[in-house]
CSV table of C-alpha atoms in Angstrom, one decimal:
chain,number,residue,atom,x,y,z
J,1,UNK,CA,91.3,106.4,116.7
J,2,UNK,CA,90.5,110.0,117.7
J,3,UNK,CA,89.7,108.9,121.2
J,4,UNK,CA,93.0,107.0,121.4
J,5,UNK,CA,94.8,110.1,120.3
J,6,UNK,CA,93.2,112.1,123.0
J,7,UNK,CA,93.9,109.4,125.6
J,8,UNK,CA,97.6,109.1,124.9
J,9,UNK,CA,98.4,112.6,123.9
J,10,UNK,CA,101.8,113.9,125.0
J,11,UNK,CA,101.5,116.8,127.4
J,12,UNK,CA,103.6,119.8,126.1
J,13,UNK,CA,107.0,119.9,127.7
J,14,UNK,CA,108.9,122.9,128.9
J,15,UNK,CA,112.1,124.2,127.6
J,16,UNK,CA,113.9,124.3,124.2
J,17,UNK,CA,117.0,122.0,124.6
J,18,UNK,CA,118.7,121.1,121.4
J,19,UNK,CA,117.5,117.9,119.8
J,20,UNK,CA,120.4,116.4,117.9
J,21,UNK,CA,122.8,113.5,117.7
J,22,UNK,CA,125.3,114.1,120.6
J,23,UNK,CA,126.0,117.7,119.6
J,24,UNK,CA,125.9,117.0,115.8
J,25,UNK,CA,123.1,118.6,113.8
J,26,UNK,CA,120.4,116.2,112.7
J,27,UNK,CA,119.1,112.9,114.1
J,28,UNK,CA,120.9,109.6,114.7
J,29,UNK,CA,119.6,107.1,112.2
J,30,UNK,CA,119.8,103.3,112.2
J,31,UNK,CA,118.1,100.8,110.0
J,32,UNK,CA,115.0,100.5,112.2
J,33,UNK,CA,114.4,104.1,113.0
J,34,UNK,CA,115.8,107.3,114.6
J,35,UNK,CA,116.9,108.6,117.9
J,36,UNK,CA,118.3,111.7,119.6
J,37,UNK,CA,121.0,111.5,122.3
J,38,UNK,CA,122.5,114.1,124.7
J,39,UNK,CA,125.6,113.3,126.7
J,40,UNK,CA,126.6,114.8,130.1
J,41,UNK,CA,129.7,117.0,130.2
J,42,UNK,CA,132.9,115.3,131.2
J,43,UNK,CA,131.4,111.9,131.7
J,44,UNK,CA,133.8,108.9,131.6
J,45,UNK,CA,132.9,106.0,129.5
J,46,UNK,CA,130.9,103.8,129.8
J,47,UNK,CA,128.2,106.5,130.4
J,48,UNK,CA,125.0,105.4,132.3
J,49,UNK,CA,121.9,106.1,130.3
J,50,UNK,CA,118.2,106.8,130.5
J,51,UNK,CA,116.3,106.0,127.4
J,52,UNK,CA,113.0,107.9,127.5
J,53,UNK,CA,110.0,107.0,125.3
J,54,UNK,CA,107.7,109.8,124.3
J,55,UNK,CA,103.9,109.8,124.5
J,56,UNK,CA,101.3,109.4,121.7
J,57,UNK,CA,101.8,112.1,119.0
J,58,UNK,CA,105.1,113.1,120.5
J,59,UNK,CA,108.7,112.7,119.3
J,60,UNK,CA,112.2,112.3,120.5
J,61,UNK,CA,112.8,115.9,119.7
J,62,UNK,CA,109.9,116.7,122.0
J,63,UNK,CA,111.5,114.7,124.8
J,64,UNK,CA,114.7,116.6,124.4
J,65,UNK,CA,112.6,119.8,124.6
J,66,UNK,CA,111.9,119.0,128.2
J,67,UNK,CA,115.1,120.7,129.3
J,68,UNK,CA,114.2,120.6,132.9
J,69,UNK,CA,114.1,116.8,132.9
J,70,UNK,CA,117.0,116.3,130.4
J,71,UNK,CA,119.3,118.7,132.2
J,72,UNK,CA,118.6,117.0,135.6
J,73,UNK,CA,119.5,113.6,134.2
J,74,UNK,CA,122.7,114.9,132.6
J,75,UNK,CA,123.6,116.7,135.8
J,76,UNK,CA,123.6,113.3,137.5
J,77,UNK,CA,126.0,112.0,134.8
J,78,UNK,CA,123.5,110.2,132.6
J,79,UNK,CA,123.2,110.2,128.8
J,80,UNK,CA,119.6,110.7,127.6
J,81,UNK,CA,118.4,108.8,124.6
J,82,UNK,CA,115.1,109.8,123.0
J,83,UNK,CA,114.0,107.5,120.1
J,84,UNK,CA,111.1,108.2,117.7
J,85,UNK,CA,108.1,105.9,117.6
J,86,UNK,CA,106.8,105.0,114.1
J,87,UNK,CA,103.9,106.9,112.5
J,88,UNK,CA,100.5,105.1,112.8
J,89,UNK,CA,97.7,105.0,110.3
J,90,UNK,CA,96.4,108.4,111.5
J,91,UNK,CA,99.8,110.0,111.1
J,92,UNK,CA,100.7,110.3,114.7
J,93,UNK,CA,103.7,108.6,116.2
J,94,UNK,CA,103.1,105.9,118.8
J,95,UNK,CA,104.7,102.7,120.1
J,96,UNK,CA,103.6,99.2,119.0
J,97,UNK,CA,103.0,98.0,122.5
J,98,UNK,CA,99.8,96.0,122.5
J,99,UNK,CA,100.1,92.3,121.6
J,100,UNK,CA,98.8,91.6,118.1
J,101,UNK,CA,99.3,95.1,116.7
J,102,UNK,CA,101.2,95.2,113.4
J,103,UNK,CA,104.4,97.2,113.1
J,104,UNK,CA,108.0,97.5,114.2
J,105,UNK,CA,109.5,95.0,116.6
J,106,UNK,CA,110.1,97.6,119.3
J,107,UNK,CA,112.2,95.4,121.6
J,108,UNK,CA,114.6,94.7,118.7
J,109,UNK,CA,114.6,98.4,117.7
J,110,UNK,CA,115.5,99.6,121.2
J,111,UNK,CA,118.2,97.0,121.5
J,112,UNK,CA,119.7,98.2,118.2
J,113,UNK,CA,119.5,101.8,119.5
J,114,UNK,CA,121.5,100.8,122.6
J,115,UNK,CA,124.0,98.9,120.5
J,116,UNK,CA,124.5,101.9,118.1
J,117,UNK,CA,124.8,104.4,121.0
J,118,UNK,CA,127.3,102.1,122.7
J,119,UNK,CA,129.5,101.8,119.7
J,120,UNK,CA,129.3,105.5,118.7
J,121,UNK,CA,129.0,107.4,122.0
J,122,UNK,CA,130.2,105.0,124.7
J,123,UNK,CA,127.0,104.6,126.6
J,124,UNK,CA,126.8,101.8,129.2
J,125,UNK,CA,125.2,98.5,128.4
J,126,UNK,CA,124.5,97.7,132.0
J,127,UNK,CA,123.7,101.0,133.9
J,128,UNK,CA,120.5,101.5,131.9
J,129,UNK,CA,117.0,102.7,132.6
J,130,UNK,CA,114.1,102.5,130.1
J,131,UNK,CA,111.6,105.2,131.0
J,132,UNK,CA,108.5,106.5,129.2
J,133,UNK,CA,105.5,108.7,129.5
J,134,UNK,CA,101.9,107.8,128.7
J,135,UNK,CA,102.0,105.6,125.5
J,136,UNK,CA,105.8,105.4,126.2
J,137,UNK,CA,104.9,104.3,129.7
J,138,UNK,CA,102.7,101.5,128.4
J,139,UNK,CA,105.6,100.5,126.2
J,140,UNK,CA,107.9,100.4,129.2
J,141,UNK,CA,105.6,98.0,131.0
J,142,UNK,CA,105.1,95.6,128.1
J,143,UNK,CA,108.9,95.5,127.3
J,144,UNK,CA,109.7,95.0,131.0
J,145,UNK,CA,107.2,92.1,131.0
J,146,UNK,CA,108.4,90.4,127.8
J,147,UNK,CA,112.1,91.4,127.8
J,148,UNK,CA,113.1,92.1,131.4
J,149,UNK,CA,116.8,91.6,130.8
J,150,UNK,CA,117.1,94.4,128.2
J,151,UNK,CA,117.5,97.2,130.8
J,152,UNK,CA,118.6,97.2,134.4
J,153,UNK,CA,115.7,99.4,135.5
J,154,UNK,CA,112.3,100.4,134.2
J,155,UNK,CA,110.5,103.6,135.0
J,156,UNK,CA,106.9,104.2,133.8
J,157,UNK,CA,105.0,107.5,134.1
J,158,UNK,CA,101.3,107.4,133.5
J,159,UNK,CA,101.3,104.1,131.8
J,160,UNK,CA,100.6,100.5,132.7
J,161,UNK,CA,98.9,97.6,130.8
J,162,UNK,CA,95.8,97.5,128.6
J,163,UNK,CA,93.1,94.8,129.1
J,164,UNK,CA,93.4,92.0,128.9
J,165,UNK,CA,96.7,92.5,130.7
J,166,UNK,CA,99.3,89.8,130.5
J,167,UNK,CA,98.7,86.7,132.7
J,168,UNK,CA,102.4,86.6,133.6
J,169,UNK,CA,105.7,88.2,132.9
J,170,UNK,CA,109.0,86.6,132.0
J,171,UNK,CA,111.1,87.4,135.0
J,172,UNK,CA,111.4,89.8,138.0
J,173,UNK,CA,112.3,93.4,137.3
J,174,UNK,CA,113.2,96.7,139.0
J,175,UNK,CA,110.2,99.0,138.4
J,176,UNK,CA,109.6,102.7,139.4
J,177,UNK,CA,106.0,103.7,138.6
J,178,UNK,CA,104.9,107.3,138.8
J,179,UNK,CA,101.3,108.4,138.4
J,180,UNK,CA,99.2,111.5,138.9
J,181,UNK,CA,96.3,111.2,141.4
J,182,UNK,CA,94.2,113.5,139.1
J,183,UNK,CA,95.2,111.9,135.8
J,184,UNK,CA,92.1,111.9,133.6
J,185,UNK,CA,93.9,110.7,130.4
J,186,UNK,CA,95.2,107.5,132.0
J,187,UNK,CA,93.1,107.2,135.2
J,188,UNK,CA,94.4,105.0,138.0
J,189,UNK,CA,91.3,102.8,137.5
J,190,UNK,CA,91.7,102.7,133.7
J,191,UNK,CA,89.1,103.5,131.1
J,192,UNK,CA,87.7,102.6,127.7
J,193,UNK,CA,89.0,104.0,124.4
J,194,UNK,CA,87.9,104.1,120.8
J,195,UNK,CA,84.2,103.3,121.4
J,196,UNK,CA,85.2,100.5,123.8
J,197,UNK,CA,87.5,98.9,121.3
J,198,UNK,CA,90.3,99.1,123.8
J,199,UNK,CA,90.5,99.4,127.6
J,200,UNK,CA,93.3,100.8,129.7
J,201,UNK,CA,93.8,98.6,132.7
J,202,UNK,CA,93.7,99.3,136.3
J,203,UNK,CA,97.1,100.5,137.5
J,204,UNK,CA,96.8,98.7,140.8
J,205,UNK,CA,96.0,95.4,139.0
J,206,UNK,CA,99.2,95.9,137.0
J,207,UNK,CA,101.2,96.5,140.2
J,208,UNK,CA,99.7,93.2,141.5
J,209,UNK,CA,101.0,91.4,138.4
J,210,UNK,CA,104.4,92.9,139.1
J,211,UNK,CA,104.4,91.8,142.7
J,212,UNK,CA,103.5,88.3,141.6
J,213,UNK,CA,106.2,88.4,139.0
J,214,UNK,CA,108.8,89.6,141.5
J,215,UNK,CA,107.8,86.8,143.9
J,216,UNK,CA,106.8,89.2,146.7
J,217,UNK,CA,105.7,87.3,149.8
J,218,UNK,CA,103.0,89.8,150.5
J,219,UNK,CA,101.0,92.4,148.6
J,220,UNK,CA,101.4,94.8,151.5
J,221,UNK,CA,104.3,97.3,150.9
J,222,UNK,CA,107.5,97.0,152.8
J,223,UNK,CA,107.5,100.8,153.3
J,224,UNK,CA,104.9,103.5,152.8
J,225,UNK,CA,105.7,107.2,153.3
J,226,UNK,CA,105.0,110.7,152.2
J,227,UNK,CA,107.8,112.8,150.6
J,228,UNK,CA,106.4,116.4,150.4
J,229,UNK,CA,103.2,116.1,148.4
J,230,UNK,CA,104.2,112.7,146.9
J,231,UNK,CA,102.9,109.5,148.4
J,232,UNK,CA,105.3,106.6,148.0
J,233,UNK,CA,105.1,102.8,148.5
J,234,UNK,CA,107.8,100.3,148.1
J,235,UNK,CA,108.1,96.5,147.8
J,236,UNK,CA,111.6,94.9,148.1
J,237,UNK,CA,111.2,91.3,147.0
J,238,UNK,CA,114.7,90.1,146.4
J,239,UNK,CA,117.8,91.0,144.4
J,240,UNK,CA,116.8,92.7,141.2
J,241,UNK,CA,113.1,92.5,142.2
J,242,UNK,CA,111.9,95.8,143.7
J,243,UNK,CA,108.9,98.0,142.9
J,244,UNK,CA,108.3,101.6,143.9
J,245,UNK,CA,105.1,103.5,143.3
J,246,UNK,CA,105.1,107.3,143.5
J,247,UNK,CA,101.7,109.0,143.5
J,248,UNK,CA,101.8,112.8,143.0
J,249,UNK,CA,98.8,115.2,143.2
J,250,UNK,CA,98.9,116.4,139.6
J,251,UNK,CA,97.4,115.1,136.3
J,252,UNK,CA,98.7,113.6,133.1
J,253,UNK,CA,102.3,115.0,133.1
J,254,UNK,CA,105.9,114.3,133.9
J,255,UNK,CA,106.0,115.8,137.4
J,256,UNK,CA,108.7,118.3,138.5
J,257,UNK,CA,111.6,116.6,140.2
J,258,UNK,CA,110.9,113.2,138.6
J,259,UNK,CA,114.4,112.8,137.3
J,260,UNK,CA,116.1,113.0,140.7
J,261,UNK,CA,113.3,111.0,142.3
J,262,UNK,CA,113.8,108.2,139.8
J,263,UNK,CA,117.6,108.2,139.9
J,264,UNK,CA,117.7,108.2,143.7
J,265,UNK,CA,115.7,105.0,143.5
J,266,UNK,CA,117.8,103.5,140.7
J,267,UNK,CA,121.1,104.3,142.4
J,268,UNK,CA,120.0,103.1,145.9
J,269,UNK,CA,120.2,99.4,144.9
């Protein structure tokens, strides 16, 4: 398990934003777990929302500590929800994303978080993005595959599928995948973990599965361009079925400017 911990470790995040329950001290608690939430100033209900899943060994408080990302999302009028994963056998928090693992029903838990936040804080049930980094990014992919209707958009950073990856997914999705060219923790080609007990999958193989799921007529992108140092590719395969891939020159991290990049994509359709 030590190798898995290293493979999915959460990169330290900048800033020291308050981690609380919409301005109230402490954490929001529901029967299945805990979450933090931050609301934008002056937002009218229902408030659009980005739920962000932390990486291995991280926490919702750590997500909220990334003030640069959280402030950028709030500045665009979005609430930010940061749930806690459960603690695994080695004491670190992580998500139960791989089929066959024992633990919390994550899809049900995140639906309960959204329902609770909607009732208590007026967040939208339709203008929703599920995003995540590293282990949280893997969780995003698996939930998008098995429960595509739970969120309007899905945004994964440095996470795809593990081998064997799913043979098919339930329905088309809107997916924004961001990855670092120099990522050694989750390489684009994948790698073995835990003495070859587990294998991260190839990111491009995962994108091929998404193109098949979305019914794309061709694997060639509809558009490929460079935005500063970020290389971008896009497939538009029908209503509610688009994929964008943003490849930045860094490593295993949430890149600067990701919040605006992702929301520009989400709001354009």
